[in-house]
PDB file of C-alpha atoms in Angstrom:
ATOM      1  CA  MET A   1      44.203 -72.359 -71.199  1.00 47.00           C
ATOM      2  CA  PRO A   2      43.804 -68.874 -69.669  1.00 48.00           C
ATOM      3  CA  THR A   3      46.691 -67.487 -67.771  1.00 44.00           C
ATOM      4  CA  THR A   4      46.604 -66.566 -64.121  1.00 42.00           C
ATOM      5  CA  ARG A   5      46.588 -62.801 -65.009  1.00 46.00           C
ATOM      6  CA  SER A   6      43.496 -63.196 -67.189  1.00 45.00           C
ATOM      7  CA  VAL A   7      41.621 -64.926 -64.434  1.00 39.00           C
ATOM      8  CA  VAL A   8      42.374 -62.100 -62.046  1.00 40.00           C
ATOM      9  CA  ARG A   9      41.107 -59.489 -64.523  1.00 47.00           C
ATOM     10  CA  VAL A  10      37.850 -61.367 -65.079  1.00 39.00           C
ATOM     11  CA  ARG A  11      37.222 -61.722 -61.353  1.00 49.00           C
ATOM     12  CA  ALA A  12      37.869 -57.991 -60.829  1.00 43.00           C
ATOM     13  CA  ALA A  13      35.409 -57.058 -63.566  1.00 44.00           C
ATOM     14  CA  VAL A  14      32.758 -59.355 -62.102  1.00 40.00           C
ATOM     15  CA  ALA A  15      33.269 -57.811 -58.655  1.00 46.00           C
ATOM     16  CA  VAL A  16      32.876 -54.244 -59.979  1.00 41.00           C
ATOM     17  CA  THR A  17      29.699 -55.161 -61.858  1.00 44.00           C
ATOM     18  CA  ALA A  18      28.200 -56.861 -58.827  1.00 42.00           C
ATOM     19  CA  GLY A  19      29.024 -53.847 -56.649  1.00 45.00           C
ATOM     20  CA  CYS A  20      27.277 -51.464 -59.026  1.00 38.00           C
ATOM     21  CA  LEU A  21      24.166 -53.634 -59.165  1.00 39.00           C
ATOM     22  CA  LEU A  22      24.085 -53.880 -55.353  1.00 38.00           C
ATOM     23  CA  ALA A  23      24.424 -50.106 -54.942  1.00 40.00           C
ATOM     24  CA  ALA A  24      21.550 -49.440 -57.320  1.00 40.00           C
ATOM     25  CA  SER A  25      19.267 -51.850 -55.523  1.00 42.00           C
ATOM     26  CA  CYS A  26      20.062 -50.279 -52.124  1.00 40.00           C
ATOM     27  CA  GLY A  27      19.234 -46.731 -53.273  1.00 42.00           C
ATOM     28  CA  THR A  28      22.640 -45.186 -52.777  1.00 41.00           C
ATOM     29  CA  SER A  29      22.088 -42.686 -55.558  1.00 40.00           C
ATOM     30  CA  ASP A  30      22.614 -38.891 -55.120  1.00 43.00           C
ATOM     31  CA  THR A  31      18.837 -38.220 -55.090  1.00 40.00           C
ATOM     32  CA  PRO A  32      17.662 -37.387 -51.484  1.00 39.00           C
ATOM     33  CA  PRO A  33      14.837 -39.432 -49.974  1.00 39.00           C
ATOM     34  CA  SER A  34      11.330 -38.095 -50.037  1.00 41.00           C
ATOM     35  CA  GLY A  35      10.610 -35.705 -47.191  1.00 41.00           C
ATOM     36  CA  SER A  36      14.188 -34.515 -46.707  1.00 40.00           C
ATOM     37  CA  PRO A  37      15.093 -30.943 -47.636  1.00 43.00           C
ATOM     38  CA  THR A  38      17.194 -30.524 -50.730  1.00 41.00           C
ATOM     39  CA  PRO A  39      20.296 -28.388 -50.443  1.00 40.00           C
ATOM     40  CA  GLY A  40      19.204 -24.744 -50.020  1.00 40.00           C
ATOM     41  CA  SER A  41      15.580 -25.685 -49.283  1.00 40.00           C
ATOM     42  CA  SER A  42      13.831 -24.264 -46.127  1.00 39.00           C
ATOM     43  CA  SER A  43      11.033 -26.810 -45.946  1.00 38.00           C
ATOM     44  CA  THR A  44      10.626 -28.461 -42.549  1.00 38.00           C
ATOM     45  CA  THR A  45       9.044 -31.711 -41.593  1.00 37.00           C
ATOM     46  CA  PRO A  46       6.225 -31.814 -39.003  1.00 36.00           C
ATOM     47  CA  GLU A  47       8.539 -33.654 -36.650  1.00 37.00           C
ATOM     48  CA  GLN A  48      11.002 -30.794 -36.779  1.00 38.00           C
ATOM     49  CA  VAL A  49       8.254 -28.225 -35.971  1.00 36.00           C
ATOM     50  CA  ALA A  50       7.256 -30.153 -32.880  1.00 38.00           C
ATOM     51  CA  VAL A  51      10.812 -30.414 -31.631  1.00 38.00           C
ATOM     52  CA  SER A  52      12.032 -26.910 -32.449  1.00 40.00           C
ATOM     53  CA  PRO A  53       9.130 -24.426 -32.660  1.00 42.00           C
ATOM     54  CA  THR A  54       9.761 -20.989 -34.068  1.00 40.00           C
ATOM     55  CA  PRO A  55       9.841 -18.467 -31.179  1.00 42.00           C
ATOM     56  CA  ALA A  56       6.956 -15.956 -31.115  1.00 41.00           C
ATOM     57  CA  PRO A  57       8.001 -12.438 -32.117  1.00 39.00           C
ATOM     58  CA  SER A  58       8.208 -10.013 -29.239  1.00 40.00           C
ATOM     59  CA  ALA A  59       6.198  -6.804 -29.319  1.00 39.00           C
ATOM     60  CA  THR A  60       7.988  -3.580 -30.047  1.00 38.00           C
ATOM     61  CA  PRO A  61       7.190  -0.433 -28.025  1.00 37.00           C
ATOM     62  CA  GLY A  62       3.837   0.975 -29.015  1.00 35.00           C
ATOM     63  CA  GLU A  63       2.659  -2.290 -30.553  1.00 36.00           C
ATOM     64  CA  SER A  64       0.524  -5.056 -29.118  1.00 36.00           C
ATOM     65  CA  ALA A  65       2.061  -8.451 -28.609  1.00 37.00           C
ATOM     66  CA  PRO A  66       0.774 -11.136 -30.970  1.00 37.00           C
ATOM     67  CA  ALA A  67      -2.177 -13.052 -29.669  1.00 35.00           C
ATOM     68  CA  SER A  68      -1.375 -16.284 -27.925  1.00 35.00           C
ATOM     69  CA  GLU A  69      -3.084 -19.500 -28.925  1.00 36.00           C
ATOM     70  CA  SER A  70      -3.677 -20.234 -25.239  1.00 37.00           C
ATOM     71  CA  PRO A  71      -6.303 -18.143 -23.398  1.00 38.00           C
ATOM     72  CA  SER A  72      -4.912 -15.656 -20.930  1.00 38.00           C
ATOM     73  CA  ALA A  73      -5.878 -15.522 -17.263  1.00 42.00           C
ATOM     74  CA  SER A  74      -9.482 -14.688 -16.445  1.00 42.00           C
ATOM     75  CA  PRO A  75     -10.323 -11.017 -17.121  1.00 43.00           C
ATOM     76  CA  SER A  76     -10.343  -8.566 -14.235  1.00 40.00           C
ATOM     77  CA  PRO A  77     -13.762  -8.147 -12.621  1.00 61.00           C
ATOM     78  CA  THR A  78     -15.844  -5.210 -13.733  1.00 77.00           C
ATOM     79  CA  GLY A  79     -16.535  -2.313 -11.374  1.00 82.00           C
ATOM     80  CA  PRO A  80     -19.889  -1.157 -10.044  1.00 90.00           C
ATOM     81  CA  PRO A  81     -22.531   0.073 -12.501  1.00 94.00           C
ATOM     82  CA  GLU A  82     -22.423   3.653 -13.660  1.00 96.00           C
ATOM     83  CA  PHE A  83     -24.744   6.218 -12.129  1.00 98.00           C
ATOM     84  CA  SER A  84     -28.184   6.298 -13.713  1.00 98.00           C
ATOM     85  CA  ALA A  85     -31.254   8.453 -13.144  1.00 98.00           C
ATOM     86  CA  LYS A  86     -34.788   8.463 -14.488  1.00 98.00           C
ATOM     87  CA  VAL A  87     -37.297  11.283 -14.032  1.00 98.00           C
ATOM     88  CA  SER A  88     -40.979  10.407 -14.282  1.00 98.00           C
ATOM     89  CA  LYS A  89     -44.344  11.932 -13.410  1.00 98.00           C
ATOM     90  CA  VAL A  90     -46.084  10.919 -10.213  1.00 98.00           C
ATOM     91  CA  THR A  91     -49.740  10.229  -9.569  1.00 97.00           C
ATOM     92  CA  ARG A  92     -51.942  11.043  -6.624  1.00 97.00           C
ATOM     93  CA  ASP A  93     -51.961   7.348  -5.712  1.00 97.00           C
ATOM     94  CA  GLN A  94     -48.183   7.393  -5.288  1.00 97.00           C
ATOM     95  CA  LEU A  95     -48.468  10.136  -2.670  1.00 98.00           C
ATOM     96  CA  PRO A  96     -51.253   8.876  -0.371  1.00 98.00           C
ATOM     97  CA  TYR A  97     -49.820  10.558   2.749  1.00 98.00           C
ATOM     98  CA  SER A  98     -47.349  13.234   1.662  1.00 98.00           C
ATOM     99  CA  TRP A  99     -49.812  15.223  -0.484  1.00 98.00           C
ATOM    100  CA  ARG A 100     -53.312  16.464   0.324  1.00 95.00           C
ATOM    101  CA  PRO A 101     -55.686  19.120  -0.970  1.00 96.00           C
ATOM    102  CA  GLY A 102     -54.477  22.563   0.023  1.00 95.00           C
ATOM    103  CA  CYS A 103     -50.772  21.795  -0.487  1.00 97.00           C
ATOM    104  CA  PRO A 104     -48.867  24.688  -2.089  1.00 97.00           C
ATOM    105  CA  VAL A 105     -47.883  22.633  -5.149  1.00 97.00           C
ATOM    106  CA  PRO A 106     -50.097  20.447  -7.360  1.00 98.00           C
ATOM    107  CA  VAL A 107     -49.254  16.803  -7.930  1.00 98.00           C
ATOM    108  CA  GLY A 108     -48.719  17.586 -11.608  1.00 98.00           C
ATOM    109  CA  ASP A 109     -45.672  19.706 -10.746  1.00 98.00           C
ATOM    110  CA  LEU A 110     -43.938  16.915  -8.858  1.00 98.00           C
ATOM    111  CA  ARG A 111     -41.587  14.313 -10.292  1.00 98.00           C
ATOM    112  CA  MET A 112     -40.166  10.996  -9.140  1.00 98.00           C
ATOM    113  CA  VAL A 113     -36.386  10.737  -9.552  1.00 98.00           C
ATOM    114  CA  THR A 114     -35.268   7.107  -9.536  1.00 98.00           C
ATOM    115  CA  MET A 115     -31.485   6.964  -9.323  1.00 98.00           C
ATOM    116  CA  THR A 116     -28.397   5.133  -8.178  1.00 98.00           C
ATOM    117  CA  TYR A 117     -26.817   5.853  -4.813  1.00 98.00           C
ATOM    118  CA  TRP A 118     -23.869   4.394  -2.883  1.00 98.00           C
ATOM    119  CA  GLY A 119     -24.825   2.610   0.327  1.00 98.00           C
ATOM    120  CA  PHE A 120     -23.195   2.273   3.726  1.00 98.00           C
ATOM    121  CA  ASP A 121     -22.600  -1.368   2.797  1.00 97.00           C
ATOM    122  CA  ASP A 122     -20.197  -0.181   0.072  1.00 97.00           C
ATOM    123  CA  LYS A 123     -22.571  -1.309  -2.672  1.00 97.00           C
ATOM    124  CA  PRO A 124     -24.746   0.484  -5.244  1.00 97.00           C
ATOM    125  CA  HIS A 125     -28.494   0.765  -4.660  1.00 98.00           C
ATOM    126  CA  THR A 126     -31.483   2.335  -6.364  1.00 98.00           C
ATOM    127  CA  GLY A 127     -33.457   4.991  -4.519  1.00 98.00           C
ATOM    128  CA  ARG A 128     -36.379   7.346  -5.161  1.00 98.00           C
ATOM    129  CA  LEU A 129     -36.951  11.000  -4.365  1.00 98.00           C
ATOM    130  CA  VAL A 130     -40.062  13.100  -5.043  1.00 98.00           C
ATOM    131  CA  VAL A 131     -39.147  16.696  -5.930  1.00 98.00           C
ATOM    132  CA  HIS A 132     -40.495  19.661  -7.846  1.00 98.00           C
ATOM    133  CA  GLU A 133     -40.019  19.387 -11.587  1.00 98.00           C
ATOM    134  CA  SER A 134     -37.911  22.575 -11.619  1.00 98.00           C
ATOM    135  CA  VAL A 135     -35.132  21.028  -9.480  1.00 98.00           C
ATOM    136  CA  THR A 136     -34.818  17.577 -11.041  1.00 98.00           C
ATOM    137  CA  ASP A 137     -31.665  18.543 -12.950  1.00 98.00           C
ATOM    138  CA  ASP A 138     -30.068  19.863  -9.757  1.00 98.00           C
ATOM    139  CA  ILE A 139     -30.852  16.673  -7.872  1.00 98.00           C
ATOM    140  CA  VAL A 140     -29.467  14.436 -10.612  1.00 98.00           C
ATOM    141  CA  THR A 141     -26.313  16.558 -10.899  1.00 98.00           C
ATOM    142  CA  VAL A 142     -25.522  16.495  -7.174  1.00 98.00           C
ATOM    143  CA  PHE A 143     -26.313  12.835  -6.595  1.00 98.00           C
ATOM    144  CA  LYS A 144     -24.254  11.819  -9.589  1.00 98.00           C
ATOM    145  CA  ARG A 145     -21.306  13.515  -7.888  1.00 98.00           C
ATOM    146  CA  LEU A 146     -22.035  11.836  -4.579  1.00 98.00           C
ATOM    147  CA  TYR A 147     -22.148   8.451  -6.296  1.00 98.00           C
ATOM    148  CA  GLY A 148     -18.872   9.155  -8.084  1.00 97.00           C
ATOM    149  CA  TRP A 149     -17.268  10.020  -4.741  1.00 97.00           C
ATOM    150  CA  ARG A 150     -18.724   6.837  -3.207  1.00 98.00           C
ATOM    151  CA  TRP A 151     -20.248   9.100  -0.580  1.00 98.00           C
ATOM    152  CA  PRO A 152     -22.683   6.836   1.292  1.00 98.00           C
ATOM    153  CA  ILE A 153     -26.419   7.233   1.792  1.00 98.00           C
ATOM    154  CA  TYR A 154     -28.259   4.942   4.176  1.00 98.00           C
ATOM    155  CA  LYS A 155     -31.717   4.798   2.590  1.00 98.00           C
ATOM    156  CA  MET A 156     -33.725   6.693  -0.027  1.00 98.00           C
ATOM    157  CA  VAL A 157     -37.499   6.207  -0.334  1.00 98.00           C
ATOM    158  CA  PRO A 158     -40.442   8.639  -0.488  1.00 98.00           C
ATOM    159  CA  VAL A 159     -41.741   9.676   2.914  1.00 98.00           C
ATOM    160  CA  ASP A 160     -45.031   7.919   2.085  1.00 98.00           C
ATOM    161  CA  ALA A 161     -43.264   4.702   3.107  1.00 98.00           C
ATOM    162  CA  TYR A 162     -43.627   6.126   6.637  1.00 98.00           C
ATOM    163  CA  LYS A 163     -47.183   7.399   6.086  1.00 97.00           C
ATOM    164  CA  GLY A 164     -45.860  10.913   5.699  1.00 97.00           C
ATOM    165  CA  ASP A 165     -44.518  10.954   9.264  1.00 97.00           C
ATOM    166  CA  ASP A 166     -41.382  13.048   9.195  1.00 95.00           C
ATOM    167  CA  PHE A 167     -40.216  11.849  12.614  1.00 96.00           C
ATOM    168  CA  ASP A 168     -40.413   8.174  11.632  1.00 97.00           C
ATOM    169  CA  SER A 169     -38.646   8.803   8.338  1.00 98.00           C
ATOM    170  CA  ILE A 170     -35.798  10.622  10.107  1.00 97.00           C
ATOM    171  CA  ASP A 171     -35.585   7.954  12.806  1.00 97.00           C
ATOM    172  CA  ALA A 172     -35.070   5.369  10.040  1.00 98.00           C
ATOM    173  CA  ASP A 173     -32.234   7.477   8.622  1.00 98.00           C
ATOM    174  CA  ASN A 174     -34.162   7.916   5.398  1.00 98.00           C
ATOM    175  CA  THR A 175     -33.117  10.488   2.807  1.00 98.00           C
ATOM    176  CA  SER A 176     -36.290  12.121   1.475  1.00 98.00           C
ATOM    177  CA  ALA A 177     -37.554  15.283  -0.181  1.00 98.00           C
ATOM    178  CA  PHE A 178     -41.203  16.221  -0.798  1.00 98.00           C
ATOM    179  CA  ASN A 179     -43.572  16.242   2.149  1.00 98.00           C
ATOM    180  CA  CYS A 180     -46.492  18.656   2.446  1.00 97.00           C
ATOM    181  CA  ARG A 181     -45.797  19.950   5.959  1.00 94.00           C
ATOM    182  CA  PRO A 182     -44.912  23.173   7.763  1.00 90.00           C
ATOM    183  CA  ALA A 183     -41.363  24.041   8.662  1.00 85.00           C
ATOM    184  CA  THR A 184     -40.151  22.748  12.026  1.00 79.00           C
ATOM    185  CA  GLY A 185     -41.389  25.079  14.767  1.00 76.00           C
ATOM    186  CA  SER A 186     -43.358  27.222  12.311  1.00 78.00           C
ATOM    187  CA  SER A 187     -46.826  27.518  10.807  1.00 80.00           C
ATOM    188  CA  SER A 188     -45.402  28.410   7.400  1.00 88.00           C
ATOM    189  CA  TRP A 189     -44.862  25.873   4.671  1.00 94.00           C
ATOM    190  CA  SER A 190     -41.487  24.165   4.598  1.00 94.00           C
ATOM    191  CA  GLN A 191     -39.611  24.056   1.314  1.00 96.00           C
ATOM    192  CA  HIS A 192     -40.283  20.321   1.544  1.00 97.00           C
ATOM    193  CA  ALA A 193     -43.937  21.166   0.841  1.00 97.00           C
ATOM    194  CA  TYR A 194     -42.853  22.644  -2.497  1.00 97.00           C
ATOM    195  CA  GLY A 195     -40.573  19.740  -3.354  1.00 98.00           C
ATOM    196  CA  LYS A 196     -37.547  22.022  -3.213  1.00 98.00           C
ATOM    197  CA  ALA A 197     -35.805  20.660  -0.116  1.00 98.00           C
ATOM    198  CA  ILE A 198     -34.078  17.416   0.769  1.00 98.00           C
ATOM    199  CA  ASP A 199     -32.931  15.826   4.037  1.00 98.00           C
ATOM    200  CA  ILE A 200     -29.823  13.652   3.636  1.00 98.00           C
ATOM    201  CA  ASN A 201     -28.806  10.980   6.151  1.00 98.00           C
ATOM    202  CA  PRO A 202     -30.820  12.587   8.993  1.00 98.00           C
ATOM    203  CA  ARG A 203     -29.292  10.351  11.670  1.00 98.00           C
ATOM    204  CA  GLU A 204     -25.716  11.318  10.796  1.00 98.00           C
ATOM    205  CA  ASN A 205     -26.826  14.921  10.182  1.00 98.00           C
ATOM    206  CA  PRO A 206     -29.422  15.771  12.843  1.00 98.00           C
ATOM    207  CA  TYR A 207     -31.557  18.815  13.490  1.00 96.00           C
ATOM    208  CA  ILE A 208     -29.925  20.498  16.494  1.00 96.00           C
ATOM    209  CA  TYR A 209     -31.990  22.780  18.698  1.00 94.00           C
ATOM    210  CA  GLY A 210     -30.589  26.015  20.092  1.00 92.00           C
ATOM    211  CA  ASN A 211     -29.704  24.323  23.377  1.00 93.00           C
ATOM    212  CA  GLY A 212     -27.695  21.632  21.578  1.00 93.00           C
ATOM    213  CA  SER A 213     -30.233  18.828  22.022  1.00 95.00           C
ATOM    214  CA  VAL A 214     -31.631  16.538  19.342  1.00 95.00           C
ATOM    215  CA  ALA A 215     -35.006  14.832  19.017  1.00 93.00           C
ATOM    216  CA  HIS A 216     -33.645  11.457  17.960  1.00 95.00           C
ATOM    217  CA  LYS A 217     -31.586   9.388  20.385  1.00 94.00           C
ATOM    218  CA  ASN A 218     -29.762   7.574  17.598  1.00 94.00           C
ATOM    219  CA  ALA A 219     -28.384  10.912  16.400  1.00 96.00           C
ATOM    220  CA  ARG A 220     -26.814  12.167  19.646  1.00 95.00           C
ATOM    221  CA  LYS A 221     -23.281  11.059  18.822  1.00 95.00           C
ATOM    222  CA  PHE A 222     -23.425  12.989  15.534  1.00 98.00           C
ATOM    223  CA  VAL A 223     -24.012  16.451  16.989  1.00 96.00           C
ATOM    224  CA  LYS A 224     -20.358  17.498  16.999  1.00 95.00           C
ATOM    225  CA  ARG A 225     -18.943  19.266  13.948  1.00 95.00           C
ATOM    226  CA  PRO A 226     -16.609  18.789  12.222  1.00 96.00           C
ATOM    227  CA  LEU A 227     -16.952  15.026  12.423  1.00 97.00           C
ATOM    228  CA  ASP A 228     -15.079  12.498  10.314  1.00 97.00           C
ATOM    229  CA  GLU A 229     -17.660   9.750   9.839  1.00 97.00           C
ATOM    230  CA  PRO A 230     -19.270   8.172   6.741  1.00 98.00           C
ATOM    231  CA  GLY A 231     -22.292  10.059   5.455  1.00 98.00           C
ATOM    232  CA  VAL A 232     -21.631  13.111   7.644  1.00 98.00           C
ATOM    233  CA  ILE A 233     -21.934  16.624   6.204  1.00 98.00           C
ATOM    234  CA  ASN A 234     -19.425  19.167   7.507  1.00 98.00           C
ATOM    235  CA  PRO A 235     -19.227  22.939   7.016  1.00 98.00           C
ATOM    236  CA  GLY A 236     -17.573  23.802   3.718  1.00 97.00           C
ATOM    237  CA  ASP A 237     -17.135  20.202   2.570  1.00 98.00           C
ATOM    238  CA  ARG A 238     -17.643  18.993  -0.982  1.00 98.00           C
ATOM    239  CA  VAL A 239     -21.266  18.001  -0.381  1.00 98.00           C
ATOM    240  CA  VAL A 240     -22.152  21.507   0.778  1.00 98.00           C
ATOM    241  CA  LYS A 241     -20.235  23.037  -2.129  1.00 98.00           C
ATOM    242  CA  ALA A 242     -21.932  20.744  -4.663  1.00 98.00           C
ATOM    243  CA  PHE A 243     -25.342  22.072  -3.596  1.00 98.00           C
ATOM    244  CA  GLN A 244     -24.153  25.676  -3.260  1.00 97.00           C
ATOM    245  CA  ARG A 245     -22.955  25.733  -6.868  1.00 97.00           C
ATOM    246  CA  LEU A 246     -26.564  25.172  -7.910  1.00 97.00           C
ATOM    247  CA  GLY A 247     -28.062  27.773  -5.587  1.00 97.00           C
ATOM    248  CA  TRP A 248     -29.055  25.511  -2.681  1.00 98.00           C
ATOM    249  CA  GLU A 249     -28.621  26.503   0.967  1.00 97.00           C
ATOM    250  CA  TRP A 250     -27.465  24.261   3.793  1.00 97.00           C
ATOM    251  CA  GLY A 251     -29.327  24.261   7.116  1.00 96.00           C
ATOM    252  CA  GLY A 252     -26.053  23.749   8.954  1.00 97.00           C
ATOM    253  CA  TYR A 253     -25.300  27.433   8.458  1.00 96.00           C
ATOM    254  CA  TRP A 254     -28.500  28.631  10.131  1.00 94.00           C
ATOM    255  CA  SER A 255     -28.222  30.705  13.284  1.00 90.00           C
ATOM    256  CA  GLY A 256     -29.911  29.272  16.356  1.00 89.00           C
ATOM    257  CA  PRO A 257     -31.228  25.787  15.510  1.00 93.00           C
ATOM    258  CA  ARG A 258     -29.113  24.066  12.869  1.00 96.00           C
ATOM    259  CA  ASP A 259     -30.503  21.527  10.428  1.00 96.00           C
ATOM    260  CA  LEU A 260     -27.452  19.562   9.291  1.00 98.00           C
ATOM    261  CA  GLN A 261     -29.432  17.213   7.037  1.00 98.00           C
ATOM    262  CA  HIS A 262     -31.292  19.944   5.174  1.00 97.00           C
ATOM    263  CA  PHE A 263     -30.647  21.495   1.757  1.00 98.00           C
ATOM    264  CA  SER A 264     -33.173  23.748   0.065  1.00 97.00           C
ATOM    265  CA  LYS A 265     -33.488  25.795  -3.090  1.00 96.00           C
ATOM    266  CA  GLY A 266     -34.328  29.332  -2.053  1.00 82.00           C
ATOM    267  CA  GLY A 267     -33.948  28.788   1.692  1.00 72.00           C
ATOM    268  CA  GLY A 268     -36.420  27.689   4.318  1.00 71.00           C
TER     269      GLY A 268
END
């Protein structure tokens, strides 16, 4: 008959064996569960990425910041179009009123300059001037500067839009160039008849007679000089200087009657 001590030893052995079997079945070994990092490992579970994202590196001076996955704010709006100019030949049909037989320059020597100009409405527009082929570069150079300065021009179409009537074109504040006509108050050809003169914003820059009067009522308030108004040409200003650099004269410097709108190559 076993003694009491033997029974205790047997029961202890059975308990140890049962404990080991239970531990094995419950997975309490030293091997980590799948998906957990082993000691020293840097692998990260998707859940950890979502909870603790790695901060984006900041840009160092002189370097661009890394692109963001989210789109930035809408881009800033673009500015007005750049100045453009196109010089093309003209036909007799394009000059039904401004040219006629006997004019001092043939149609073949004239050119149409289609170019950008800045309007009084603070917007870009496209206008047309008919000039002599020898001055097309001058015209493009000056009007490119005016556009860059945002110096406004009211309107720019060939005088044929007014059937060649200089008075009507001026009354409409139209900037124009070629027109086969004599000089004001003279029987001699104007430089306009050669395509080598241009009238700019004639309302804001009127022809002033010797007695100080003007022919156009809408121009009376623009007689005074200097005058700080849009589209006005003043003595010695940048518009005058831009033409002078290219050998053009300003009618505002004439003695007696002054033609503030008028620029010409070679005078007259």
